[in-house]
Amino acid sequence: MQLLEDAARRARAFLESLEHRQVRPDPGAVARLGQLEIPAPTGSTPPAEVLAQLDQFVSPATMANAGPRFFGFVMGGSLPVTVAANWLATAWDQNTCFDSATPGVARLEAISHRWLLELLDLPRESAISFVTGATVANFTALAAARNAVLKRQGWNVEADGLFGAPPIQVIVGEESHPTLLKSLGMLGLGRNRVIRVPVDSQGRMRADKLPKLGNPAILCVQAGNLNSGAYDPFPELCAAAREAGAWIHVDGAFGLWARLSRSLDHLTRGIELADSWATDAHKWLNVPFDSGLAFVRDAQALRSAMAITAEYLPPTGGRRAPSDFTPELSRRARGTEVYAALLSLGRSGLAQMVERNCAQARRFAEGLAAAGFEILNEVVLNQVVVRLGDAERTRKIIEAIQADGTCWAGITVWQGHTAMRISVCSWATKDDDVERSLAAMIRCARS
Ligand SMILES: Cc1ncc(COP(=O)(O)O)c(C=O)c1O
């Protein structure tokens, strides 16, 4: 198995290079990717050569988002233990559908399920779905929501579809993530027929602007605004929705992880009143792509939206069948890395990672404000939105920062302002990386 040793050696060299290399993909390496564009191979290539080619051409053409100075989008890195667990799980090659067929990885999901409900302090009866990311987690939880609210009206979506069903009132915040709308569209609920509730200066849904809730209704709230990191006012929103009998769904792609920290729990107060929650493990839990989680309080609602029954499928023997809760039947063992992250860091290590990243975001805001730049958001979490001048100047400076390569942050337009968005959510980011990045940002802005 020389090949696997070679892969491990190359992967290690790649990871070690992240500390020193430019964060952006090397432009020369990106240009050289053209050399991979050959006609469909007719003959074979020795495996060692395939691997060498991947490393030669693709490794330098990667974004160093697994490294310590990547602050783009909201991505997260990969804890070394989760990379190692991922390798092992890939070698196992388990199709994680049924406990009876692949018991080892099914149990890892079941154990992680229990741990996550406890660590995130969500209703213990909730079911979990291990999916690819928050888009699909939102989709999965909202499928359960759609089916449950219509079931209460005597309509069976699984059997009869949506044609002729009672219309569902779907309410979202004005600053919902675009993928939430995509999920609603995929569910036949429409991207545009939603009611959008105005938000305040931080992007939080305004509870005083919530429309009168009808029945059936689904209210989608947000834990962690994609720009500001702000949280919707859950106690007020959930109280109104509960009174009306609406289903409350939380998009907490990164913000749900604040539940791990006692010092941040004021942000998520009331979130436990919801009916379903979506989050990403590949963001703040720092496991490799792709990994998302959906939690649904009414386990049966999720199961009836996702489970299949077919003659050839093995009996579950009373154990949780992972594929009863997911859109996919065949799937990789995503629970393995989640299990590894939770076991390796434990509650205290996870809380420290989240709190450290939040403190680092505050340091970015403080340093940039001291250098004369306008911080547009209240830095309550890990997100900083900073204006570096007018729109044109901000764009130019961001380009210069990315080209400089010390660090990487992206552009956004938030509440009418073109700005740079800094997101800190990697285990690998040290305080010294923040200082180096701050210095590079200020140097680029001034030159
Ligand atoms: C609030 C929010 N919701 C949903 C998503 C979509 O997540 P994913 O890209 O993992 O599907 C994101 C991604 O950044 C997000 O920030």
Coordinates of C-alpha atoms and ligand atoms in Angstrom, one line a residue:
M1 CA 0.0 0.0 0.0
Q2 CA 2.8 2.3 -1.0
L3 CA 0.1 4.5 -2.6
L4 CA -1.6 5.3 0.7
E5 CA 1.7 6.1 2.3
D6 CA 2.5 8.4 -0.6
A7 CA -0.9 10.1 -0.2
A8 CA -0.3 10.6 3.5
R9 CA 3.1 12.1 2.9
R10 CA 1.7 14.5 0.3
A11 CA -1.3 15.4 2.4
R12 CA 1.0 16.1 5.3
A13 CA 3.3 18.3 3.2
F14 CA 0.3 20.2 2.0
L15 CA -1.1 20.8 5.4
E16 CA 2.4 21.9 6.7
S17 CA 2.7 24.4 3.8
L18 CA -0.5 26.2 4.9
E19 CA 1.3 28.1 7.6
H20 CA 3.7 29.8 5.1
R21 CA 2.1 29.8 1.6
Q22 CA -0.1 32.4 0.1
V23 CA -3.8 31.9 1.1
R24 CA -5.2 32.6 -2.4
P25 CA -4.7 29.9 -5.1
D26 CA -1.4 30.6 -6.9
P27 CA -2.4 32.2 -10.3
G28 CA 0.3 30.4 -12.2
A29 CA -0.9 27.1 -10.8
V30 CA -4.5 28.0 -11.7
A31 CA -3.3 28.6 -15.3
R32 CA -1.5 25.3 -15.3
L33 CA -4.8 23.4 -14.6
G34 CA -5.4 23.7 -18.3
Q35 CA -2.8 20.9 -18.7
L36 CA -5.3 18.5 -17.1
E37 CA -7.7 19.2 -20.0
I38 CA -6.8 16.1 -22.1
P39 CA -9.2 13.9 -24.1
A40 CA -11.1 11.3 -22.1
P41 CA -8.4 8.7 -21.2
T42 CA -8.6 5.5 -23.3
G43 CA -5.7 3.7 -21.7
S44 CA -4.6 3.4 -18.1
T45 CA -2.3 5.5 -16.0
P46 CA -0.4 4.0 -13.0
P47 CA -2.1 5.0 -9.7
A48 CA 1.1 6.5 -8.3
E49 CA 1.3 8.8 -11.3
V50 CA -2.4 9.8 -10.9
L51 CA -1.7 10.8 -7.3
A52 CA 1.5 12.7 -8.3
Q53 CA -0.4 14.6 -11.0
L54 CA -3.1 15.6 -8.5
D55 CA -0.6 16.9 -6.1
Q56 CA 1.5 18.6 -8.7
F57 CA -1.4 20.4 -10.4
V58 CA -4.2 20.8 -7.8
S59 CA -2.4 21.3 -4.5
P60 CA -1.0 24.7 -5.5
A61 CA -4.3 25.7 -7.1
T62 CA -6.2 25.3 -3.9
M63 CA -7.4 28.1 -1.7
A64 CA -5.7 27.7 1.7
N65 CA -9.0 27.7 3.6
A66 CA -7.8 24.8 5.7
G67 CA -5.1 27.1 7.0
P68 CA -5.0 29.7 9.8
R69 CA -5.5 33.0 7.9
F70 CA -8.6 32.3 5.7
F71 CA -11.5 34.5 6.8
G72 CA -13.7 34.2 3.7
F73 CA -17.4 33.4 3.5
V74 CA -18.1 31.3 6.7
M75 CA -16.1 28.1 6.2
G76 CA -14.2 26.6 9.1
G77 CA -11.1 24.4 8.8
S78 CA -10.7 20.8 9.6
L79 CA -9.3 19.6 13.0
P80 CA -6.4 17.2 12.3
V81 CA -8.3 14.4 14.2
T82 CA -11.2 14.9 11.8
V83 CA -9.0 14.7 8.7
A84 CA -7.5 11.5 10.1
A85 CA -10.9 10.1 11.0
N86 CA -12.1 11.0 7.4
W87 CA -9.2 9.0 5.9
L88 CA -10.1 6.0 8.0
A89 CA -13.8 6.3 7.2
T90 CA -12.9 6.5 3.5
A91 CA -10.9 3.3 3.8
W92 CA -13.9 1.6 5.6
D93 CA -16.1 2.7 2.6
Q94 CA -19.2 2.1 4.6
N95 CA -22.6 2.9 3.0
T96 CA -24.3 4.4 6.0
C97 CA -27.9 3.5 5.3
F98 CA -28.7 0.8 7.9
D99 CA -27.4 -0.3 11.2
S100 CA -27.7 -3.9 10.3
A101 CA -25.5 -3.5 7.2
T102 CA -22.9 -1.0 8.5
P103 CA -23.3 -1.1 12.3
G104 CA -20.0 0.6 13.2
V105 CA -20.7 3.9 11.4
A106 CA -24.4 3.8 12.2
R107 CA -23.6 3.7 15.9
L108 CA -21.2 6.6 15.5
E109 CA -24.1 8.6 14.2
A110 CA -26.4 7.5 17.0
I111 CA -23.8 8.4 19.7
S112 CA -23.1 11.8 18.1
H113 CA -26.8 12.4 17.9
R114 CA -27.1 12.0 21.7
W115 CA -24.0 14.1 22.4
L116 CA -25.1 16.9 20.1
L117 CA -28.5 17.3 21.6
E118 CA -26.9 17.5 25.0
L119 CA -24.1 19.9 24.0
L120 CA -26.3 22.1 22.0
D121 CA -29.1 21.8 24.6
L122 CA -31.8 21.0 22.1
P123 CA -34.9 19.0 23.0
R124 CA -33.7 15.5 23.7
E125 CA -36.5 13.8 21.7
S126 CA -35.3 15.5 18.5
A127 CA -34.2 13.3 15.5
I128 CA -31.1 14.1 13.6
S129 CA -30.1 13.9 9.9
F130 CA -26.5 13.9 8.8
V131 CA -26.4 15.6 5.4
T132 CA -24.0 17.5 3.2
G133 CA -24.4 21.1 4.5
A134 CA -26.8 23.7 5.8
T135 CA -28.6 24.0 2.5
V136 CA -29.7 20.4 2.6
A137 CA -30.2 20.5 6.4
N138 CA -32.6 23.4 5.8
F139 CA -34.3 21.4 3.0
T140 CA -34.5 18.2 5.1
A141 CA -36.0 20.0 8.2
L142 CA -38.4 22.0 6.1
A143 CA -39.6 18.9 4.3
A144 CA -40.6 17.6 7.8
A145 CA -42.1 21.0 8.6
R146 CA -44.1 21.1 5.3
N147 CA -45.5 17.6 5.8
A148 CA -46.3 18.0 9.4
V149 CA -48.2 21.3 9.1
L150 CA -50.2 19.9 6.2
K151 CA -50.8 16.6 8.1
R152 CA -52.5 18.7 10.8
Q153 CA -54.9 19.9 8.1
G154 CA -55.6 16.4 7.0
W155 CA -53.4 16.5 3.9
N156 CA -50.8 13.8 3.2
V157 CA -48.0 15.3 1.2
E158 CA -45.9 12.2 0.9
A159 CA -48.8 10.4 -0.8
D160 CA -50.6 13.2 -2.6
G161 CA -48.0 15.9 -3.3
L162 CA -48.8 19.6 -3.1
F163 CA -51.3 20.1 -5.9
G164 CA -54.6 21.0 -4.2
A165 CA -53.1 21.2 -0.7
P166 CA -54.0 24.0 1.6
P167 CA -51.5 26.8 1.0
I168 CA -48.8 27.2 3.6
Q169 CA -47.9 30.6 4.8
V170 CA -44.1 30.8 4.8
I171 CA -42.4 33.6 6.6
V172 CA -38.7 34.5 6.4
G173 CA -36.5 37.4 7.4
E174 CA -35.5 40.0 4.8
E175 CA -31.8 38.9 5.3
S176 CA -32.4 35.1 5.1
H177 CA -29.6 33.2 3.5
P178 CA -30.3 32.7 -0.3
T179 CA -30.0 29.0 0.1
L180 CA -32.9 28.9 2.5
L181 CA -35.0 30.3 -0.3
K182 CA -33.6 27.7 -2.6
S183 CA -34.6 25.0 -0.2
L184 CA -38.1 26.3 0.0
G185 CA -38.2 26.4 -3.8
M186 CA -37.0 22.7 -4.0
L187 CA -39.8 21.8 -1.6
G188 CA -42.5 23.3 -3.9
L189 CA -43.1 26.2 -1.4
G190 CA -41.6 28.8 -3.8
R191 CA -38.7 31.1 -3.5
N192 CA -40.8 34.2 -4.1
R193 CA -44.2 33.5 -2.5
V194 CA -42.7 33.8 1.0
I195 CA -43.5 36.7 3.3
R196 CA -40.4 38.7 4.1
V197 CA -40.2 40.4 7.5
P198 CA -38.2 43.6 7.7
V199 CA -35.0 43.5 9.7
D200 CA -33.2 46.0 12.0
S201 CA -29.8 47.6 11.5
Q202 CA -28.1 44.3 12.4
G203 CA -30.2 42.1 10.1
R204 CA -32.4 40.7 12.9
M205 CA -36.0 40.0 12.0
R206 CA -38.2 42.6 13.6
A207 CA -40.7 40.9 15.9
D208 CA -43.0 43.9 15.8
K209 CA -43.3 43.5 12.0
L210 CA -44.3 39.8 12.1
P211 CA -47.5 39.5 10.1
K212 CA -50.5 37.8 11.6
L213 CA -49.8 34.1 11.4
G214 CA -52.3 31.9 9.6
N215 CA -52.6 28.1 9.7
P216 CA -50.8 26.2 8.3
A217 CA -47.6 28.3 8.6
I218 CA -43.9 27.9 8.8
L219 CA -41.7 30.7 10.3
C220 CA -38.0 30.5 9.4
V221 CA -35.7 32.4 11.8
Q222 CA -31.9 32.8 11.7
A223 CA -29.2 32.1 14.3
G224 CA -26.2 34.0 12.9
N225 CA -26.8 36.5 10.1
L226 CA -24.5 35.7 7.3
N227 CA -23.0 39.2 7.4
S228 CA -23.3 40.5 10.9
G229 CA -23.6 37.2 12.9
A230 CA -26.7 38.7 14.6
Y231 CA -29.5 36.5 16.0
D232 CA -33.2 36.9 15.5
P233 CA -35.2 37.7 18.7
F234 CA -36.2 34.1 19.3
P235 CA -38.3 34.5 22.6
E236 CA -40.7 37.0 21.0
L237 CA -40.8 35.3 17.6
C238 CA -41.2 31.8 19.0
A239 CA -43.9 32.9 21.4
A240 CA -46.0 34.4 18.6
A241 CA -45.5 31.4 16.3
R242 CA -46.3 28.9 19.0
E243 CA -49.5 30.7 19.9
A244 CA -50.6 30.5 16.3
G245 CA -49.6 26.9 16.0
A246 CA -46.9 27.6 13.3
W247 CA -43.8 25.5 12.8
I248 CA -40.6 27.4 13.7
H249 CA -37.5 26.5 11.8
V250 CA -34.0 27.9 12.7
D251 CA -31.3 28.3 10.1
G252 CA -28.2 28.2 12.4
A253 CA -25.6 27.3 9.8
F254 CA -22.8 28.7 12.0
G255 CA -24.7 30.5 14.8
L256 CA -26.1 27.4 16.4
W257 CA -22.6 26.5 17.7
A258 CA -22.7 29.5 20.0
R259 CA -24.9 27.1 22.2
L260 CA -21.6 25.4 23.1
S261 CA -20.4 28.5 25.1
R262 CA -21.9 29.7 28.4
S263 CA -20.7 33.2 27.7
L264 CA -22.6 33.3 24.4
D265 CA -25.9 31.7 25.5
H266 CA -27.7 35.0 25.7
L267 CA -27.6 35.1 21.9
T268 CA -29.5 31.8 21.4
R269 CA -31.9 32.1 24.3
G270 CA -35.4 30.9 23.2
I271 CA -34.0 28.9 20.3
E272 CA -35.0 25.7 22.0
L273 CA -38.6 26.6 21.6
A274 CA -38.3 26.0 17.8
D275 CA -39.4 22.8 16.0
S276 CA -36.4 22.3 13.8
W277 CA -32.8 23.5 13.5
A278 CA -30.2 23.3 10.7
T279 CA -26.5 23.8 11.0
D280 CA -23.2 23.0 9.4
A281 CA -20.6 20.8 10.9
H282 CA -18.1 21.9 8.2
K283 CA -18.3 25.4 9.6
W284 CA -17.6 25.8 13.3
L285 CA -17.3 22.2 14.3
N286 CA -14.3 22.2 11.9
V287 CA -14.8 18.8 10.2
P288 CA -13.9 18.4 6.5
F289 CA -16.4 19.2 3.8
D290 CA -19.2 18.2 3.3
S291 CA -21.1 17.9 6.5
G292 CA -24.4 19.4 7.8
L293 CA -26.9 18.5 10.4
A294 CA -30.7 18.9 10.7
F295 CA -32.5 18.4 14.0
V296 CA -36.3 17.9 14.2
R297 CA -38.2 17.9 17.5
D298 CA -41.0 15.7 16.1
A299 CA -38.8 12.7 15.1
Q300 CA -41.8 11.0 13.4
A301 CA -42.3 14.0 11.1
L302 CA -38.7 13.8 9.9
R303 CA -38.9 10.0 9.5
S304 CA -42.1 10.0 7.6
A305 CA -40.7 12.7 5.2
M306 CA -37.5 10.8 4.6
A307 CA -37.9 7.0 5.2
I308 CA -38.5 4.6 2.4
T309 CA -39.8 1.1 2.7
A310 CA -38.9 -1.5 0.1
E311 CA -39.1 -5.2 0.2
Y312 CA -35.3 -5.7 -0.3
L313 CA -34.2 -3.5 2.5
P314 CA -33.1 -5.2 5.7
P315 CA -35.2 -4.9 8.8
T316 CA -33.9 -2.2 11.3
G317 CA -34.0 -4.5 14.3
G318 CA -35.1 -1.7 16.4
R319 CA -32.0 0.4 15.9
R320 CA -31.9 3.8 14.3
A321 CA -31.5 3.4 10.5
P322 CA -29.5 6.5 9.3
S323 CA -31.2 6.6 6.0
D324 CA -34.7 6.9 7.6
F325 CA -33.8 10.5 8.3
T326 CA -31.9 11.6 5.2
P327 CA -32.8 12.5 1.6
E328 CA -30.1 10.1 0.4
L329 CA -30.2 6.3 0.7
S330 CA -26.5 5.6 -0.1
R331 CA -24.2 7.9 1.8
R332 CA -20.8 8.3 3.3
A333 CA -20.1 8.0 7.0
R334 CA -20.3 11.7 7.8
G335 CA -20.9 10.9 11.5
T336 CA -17.3 9.6 11.8
E337 CA -15.7 13.1 11.7
V338 CA -18.5 14.6 13.8
Y339 CA -17.8 11.9 16.4
A340 CA -14.1 12.5 16.3
A341 CA -14.4 16.3 16.7
L342 CA -16.8 16.0 19.7
L343 CA -14.8 13.3 21.4
S344 CA -11.5 15.0 20.8
L345 CA -12.4 18.4 22.1
G346 CA -15.3 17.8 24.5
R347 CA -17.5 20.5 25.7
S348 CA -14.7 22.7 27.1
G349 CA -12.5 22.4 24.0
L350 CA -15.4 23.2 21.7
A351 CA -16.5 26.2 23.8
Q352 CA -12.9 27.5 23.9
M353 CA -12.6 27.2 20.1
V354 CA -15.8 29.2 19.6
E355 CA -14.9 31.8 22.2
R356 CA -11.4 32.2 20.9
N357 CA -12.7 32.9 17.4
C358 CA -15.2 35.4 18.7
A359 CA -12.4 37.2 20.6
Q360 CA -10.3 37.2 17.4
A361 CA -13.2 38.7 15.5
R362 CA -13.4 41.5 18.2
R363 CA -9.6 42.1 17.8
F364 CA -10.1 42.5 14.0
A365 CA -12.8 45.0 14.6
E366 CA -10.8 46.9 17.2
G367 CA -7.6 47.0 15.0
L368 CA -9.5 48.1 11.9
A369 CA -11.5 50.7 13.8
A370 CA -8.2 52.1 15.3
A371 CA -6.8 52.3 11.8
G372 CA -9.8 54.5 10.8
F373 CA -12.1 52.1 9.1
E374 CA -15.8 51.9 9.8
I375 CA -17.1 48.7 11.4
L376 CA -20.7 48.3 10.2
N377 CA -21.9 45.6 12.6
E378 CA -22.0 45.0 16.3
V379 CA -19.4 42.2 16.6
V380 CA -21.5 39.8 18.7
L381 CA -20.0 36.6 17.3
N382 CA -17.3 35.8 14.8
Q383 CA -18.3 38.1 11.9
V384 CA -16.9 41.6 11.1
V385 CA -18.2 43.8 8.4
V386 CA -15.9 46.7 7.6
R387 CA -16.1 49.5 5.1
L388 CA -12.7 50.5 3.7
G389 CA -13.9 53.6 1.9
D390 CA -16.5 54.1 -0.8
A391 CA -17.6 51.0 -2.8
E392 CA -14.9 51.3 -5.5
R393 CA -12.1 51.8 -2.9
T394 CA -13.4 49.0 -0.7
R395 CA -13.4 46.6 -3.8
K396 CA -9.9 47.7 -4.8
I397 CA -8.5 47.2 -1.3
I398 CA -10.1 43.8 -0.9
E399 CA -8.5 42.8 -4.3
A400 CA -5.1 44.0 -3.0
I401 CA -5.6 42.1 0.3
Q402 CA -6.4 38.9 -1.6
A403 CA -3.4 39.4 -4.0
D404 CA -1.1 40.1 -1.1
G405 CA -1.8 36.5 0.1
T406 CA -1.1 36.9 3.8
C407 CA -4.8 36.3 4.4
W408 CA -8.1 36.1 2.5
A409 CA -11.4 37.9 3.2
G410 CA -14.3 38.5 0.8
I411 CA -16.6 41.2 -0.4
T412 CA -20.2 41.7 0.5
V413 CA -22.9 44.3 0.0
W414 CA -24.8 44.6 3.3
Q415 CA -27.6 47.1 4.0
G416 CA -26.6 49.2 1.0
H417 CA -22.8 49.3 1.8
T418 CA -20.0 47.5 -0.1
A419 CA -17.8 46.1 2.6
M420 CA -15.3 43.4 3.5
R421 CA -16.6 40.5 5.5
I422 CA -14.3 38.8 7.9
S423 CA -15.4 35.5 9.4
V424 CA -13.3 33.7 12.0
C425 CA -14.2 30.1 12.5
S426 CA -11.1 28.0 12.3
W427 CA -9.4 25.9 15.0
A428 CA -6.1 26.8 13.3
T429 CA -6.3 30.6 13.7
K430 CA -3.9 31.8 16.3
D431 CA -3.9 35.3 17.8
D432 CA -0.6 35.9 15.9
D433 CA -2.4 35.1 12.6
V434 CA -4.9 37.8 13.4
E435 CA -2.1 40.3 14.1
R436 CA -0.3 39.4 10.9
S437 CA -3.6 39.6 8.9
L438 CA -4.6 42.9 10.4
A439 CA -1.1 44.4 9.6
A440 CA -1.5 43.1 6.0
M441 CA -5.0 44.5 5.6
I442 CA -4.0 47.9 6.9
R443 CA -0.8 47.9 4.7
C444 CA -2.8 47.1 1.6
A445 CA -5.4 49.7 2.5
R446 CA -2.8 52.4 2.8
S447 CA -0.7 51.7 -0.2
Ligands
LIG1 C1 -26.9 31.3 7.5 C2 -26.6 30.3 6.4 N1 -27.5 29.4 5.9 C3 -27.2 28.5 5.0 C4 -25.9 28.4 4.5 C5 -25.6 27.4 3.4 O1 -24.7 26.4 3.9 P1 -24.0 25.3 3.0 O2 -23.2 26.1 2.0 O3 -23.2 24.5 3.9 O4 -25.1 24.5 2.3 C6 -24.9 29.3 4.9 C7 -23.6 29.2 4.3 O5 -22.7 30.1 4.5 C8 -25.2 30.2 5.9 O6 -24.3 31.1 6.4

